[in-house]
XYZ file of C-alpha atoms in Angstrom:
174
model
C 95.410 165.627 76.067
C 95.604 166.995 79.597
C 96.991 164.411 81.995
C 97.142 164.690 85.769
C 97.981 162.320 88.602
C 96.269 162.636 91.964
C 95.270 160.525 94.981
C 92.250 158.342 94.262
C 88.931 158.808 96.023
C 85.948 156.495 96.453
C 84.335 158.339 93.546
C 87.078 156.882 91.305
C 86.178 153.244 92.069
C 84.186 152.680 88.861
C 86.893 154.237 86.697
C 89.644 152.251 88.413
C 87.631 149.039 87.968
C 87.204 149.759 84.266
C 90.951 150.343 83.912
C 91.768 147.264 85.980
C 89.685 144.917 83.809
C 90.425 146.598 80.468
C 94.156 146.637 81.059
C 94.244 142.996 82.197
C 92.278 141.920 79.145
C 94.592 143.773 76.764
C 97.962 143.277 78.466
C 97.476 139.612 79.279
C 95.832 138.550 76.009
C 97.740 135.485 74.880
C 99.493 135.244 78.260
C 96.506 134.088 80.325
C 93.525 131.953 79.251
C 90.940 133.820 77.170
C 88.101 132.319 79.232
C 89.624 133.753 82.406
C 90.139 137.208 80.909
C 86.651 137.236 79.390
C 85.132 136.357 82.746
C 86.622 139.302 84.620
C 83.909 141.518 86.068
C 83.947 145.309 86.229
C 81.140 145.345 88.864
C 83.108 142.934 91.092
C 86.248 145.047 90.734
C 84.236 148.196 91.450
C 83.028 146.665 94.730
C 86.636 145.758 95.594
C 87.882 149.286 94.833
C 85.010 150.936 96.691
C 85.900 148.896 99.791
C 89.634 149.527 99.382
C 89.252 153.268 98.901
C 86.815 153.483 101.812
C 89.478 152.099 104.175
C 92.533 154.345 103.719
C 94.033 152.952 106.918
C 94.770 149.831 104.871
C 98.143 151.542 104.226
C 97.786 151.766 100.466
C 98.567 154.829 98.414
C 96.256 154.683 95.411
C 96.893 157.173 92.631
C 94.890 157.792 89.488
C 95.970 159.296 86.197
C 93.178 161.237 84.581
C 92.963 162.403 81.002
C 90.310 164.942 80.162
C 88.753 164.230 83.565
C 88.357 160.456 83.118
C 90.418 157.788 84.889
C 93.020 156.515 82.412
C 95.164 154.534 84.833
C 96.047 153.844 88.438
C 98.914 152.765 90.654
C 99.039 151.292 94.154
C 101.979 151.640 96.540
C 102.141 150.006 99.976
C 104.476 148.319 102.432
C 105.890 145.134 100.935
C 103.639 142.117 101.321
C 106.531 139.671 100.849
C 107.441 137.303 103.649
C 111.119 138.248 103.396
C 110.458 142.002 103.566
C 111.693 144.303 106.285
C 110.106 147.555 107.431
C 112.339 149.447 104.988
C 110.801 147.792 101.908
C 107.786 149.158 100.076
C 105.976 147.687 97.094
C 104.624 149.002 93.843
C 101.654 146.646 94.029
C 100.100 147.610 90.705
C 100.189 150.038 87.850
C 97.642 149.730 85.048
C 96.489 151.900 82.142
C 93.724 151.666 79.607
C 95.330 150.486 76.347
C 94.459 153.771 74.589
C 96.895 155.494 76.963
C 99.846 153.132 76.570
C 102.988 154.837 75.335
C 101.715 158.369 75.972
C 103.428 159.189 79.274
C 100.636 158.334 81.709
C 102.433 155.207 82.913
C 105.657 157.136 83.492
C 103.769 159.827 85.407
C 101.996 157.269 87.598
C 105.254 155.401 88.166
C 107.126 158.559 89.130
C 104.481 159.644 91.644
C 104.160 156.139 93.116
C 107.938 155.834 93.552
C 108.011 159.291 95.151
C 105.323 158.147 97.598
C 107.292 154.991 98.396
C 110.515 156.954 98.916
C 108.866 158.956 101.719
C 108.658 155.804 103.878
C 111.017 153.182 102.458
C 114.614 152.775 101.273
C 113.852 150.019 98.746
C 110.859 149.064 96.647
C 109.844 145.801 95.025
C 107.232 144.801 92.503
C 106.032 141.560 90.947
C 105.448 141.199 87.217
C 104.196 138.309 85.115
C 107.336 136.617 83.809
C 106.000 136.543 80.236
C 104.878 140.196 80.221
C 107.763 141.559 78.155
C 106.181 144.980 77.692
C 105.895 145.587 81.450
C 109.346 144.178 82.135
C 110.900 146.573 79.587
C 108.977 149.475 81.147
C 110.293 148.714 84.637
C 113.838 148.031 83.471
C 113.946 151.385 81.627
C 112.780 153.015 84.884
C 115.740 151.535 86.785
C 114.213 148.387 88.314
C 116.252 145.160 88.288
C 115.131 141.550 88.694
C 116.336 140.239 92.058
C 116.223 136.505 91.189
C 113.091 135.898 93.262
C 110.154 134.180 91.552
C 106.758 132.909 92.636
C 103.899 130.927 91.227
C 100.371 131.825 92.275
C 97.057 130.428 91.205
C 93.776 132.237 90.810
C 90.298 131.467 89.505
C 89.879 128.493 91.846
C 93.304 127.168 90.909
C 92.663 127.069 87.161
C 94.976 129.966 86.222
C 98.668 129.945 87.077
C 100.609 133.196 87.367
C 104.391 132.894 87.170
C 105.964 136.120 88.370
C 109.410 137.611 88.852
C 110.289 140.202 91.460
C 112.030 143.464 90.661
C 113.796 145.771 93.092
C 114.548 149.497 93.068
C 116.754 151.344 95.577
C 114.963 154.513 96.682
C 117.998 156.292 98.033
C 116.370 157.076 101.375
């Protein structure tokens, strides 16, 4: 399998949407309500990603991992969106892979390139992860991230789904 990581373009919106929904449905099975996961919409996510990728001034770095030319995963890096953040703090806002690509190096490649992008502008990075997502937490901890004792509870789906998250932090050495 030939894997590459590159900046995303608007043409990648459909592939990113497919990854976004497919990865949520697989990674969060048993962690979030089945009705919520089953109701996620690839067309709605494609519209979101088309708009996001059409407005690069939104300060996001969006990367895609492709395998054999198809989008297998994506990552988003940006300035931190946290209220307690300073200008020196960036955020790994998301990293998702299609389940068929889990454990094959695509996540590590996306992570490495996203952290490199963050290190160009920030001295520290943060990310939020679902507190019950043990697989993701192990991935980030192996990559050097540490929980910083900050938690949050968000709701989605008109308040019917609760997301309990923990924040991780990574010094970027800049």
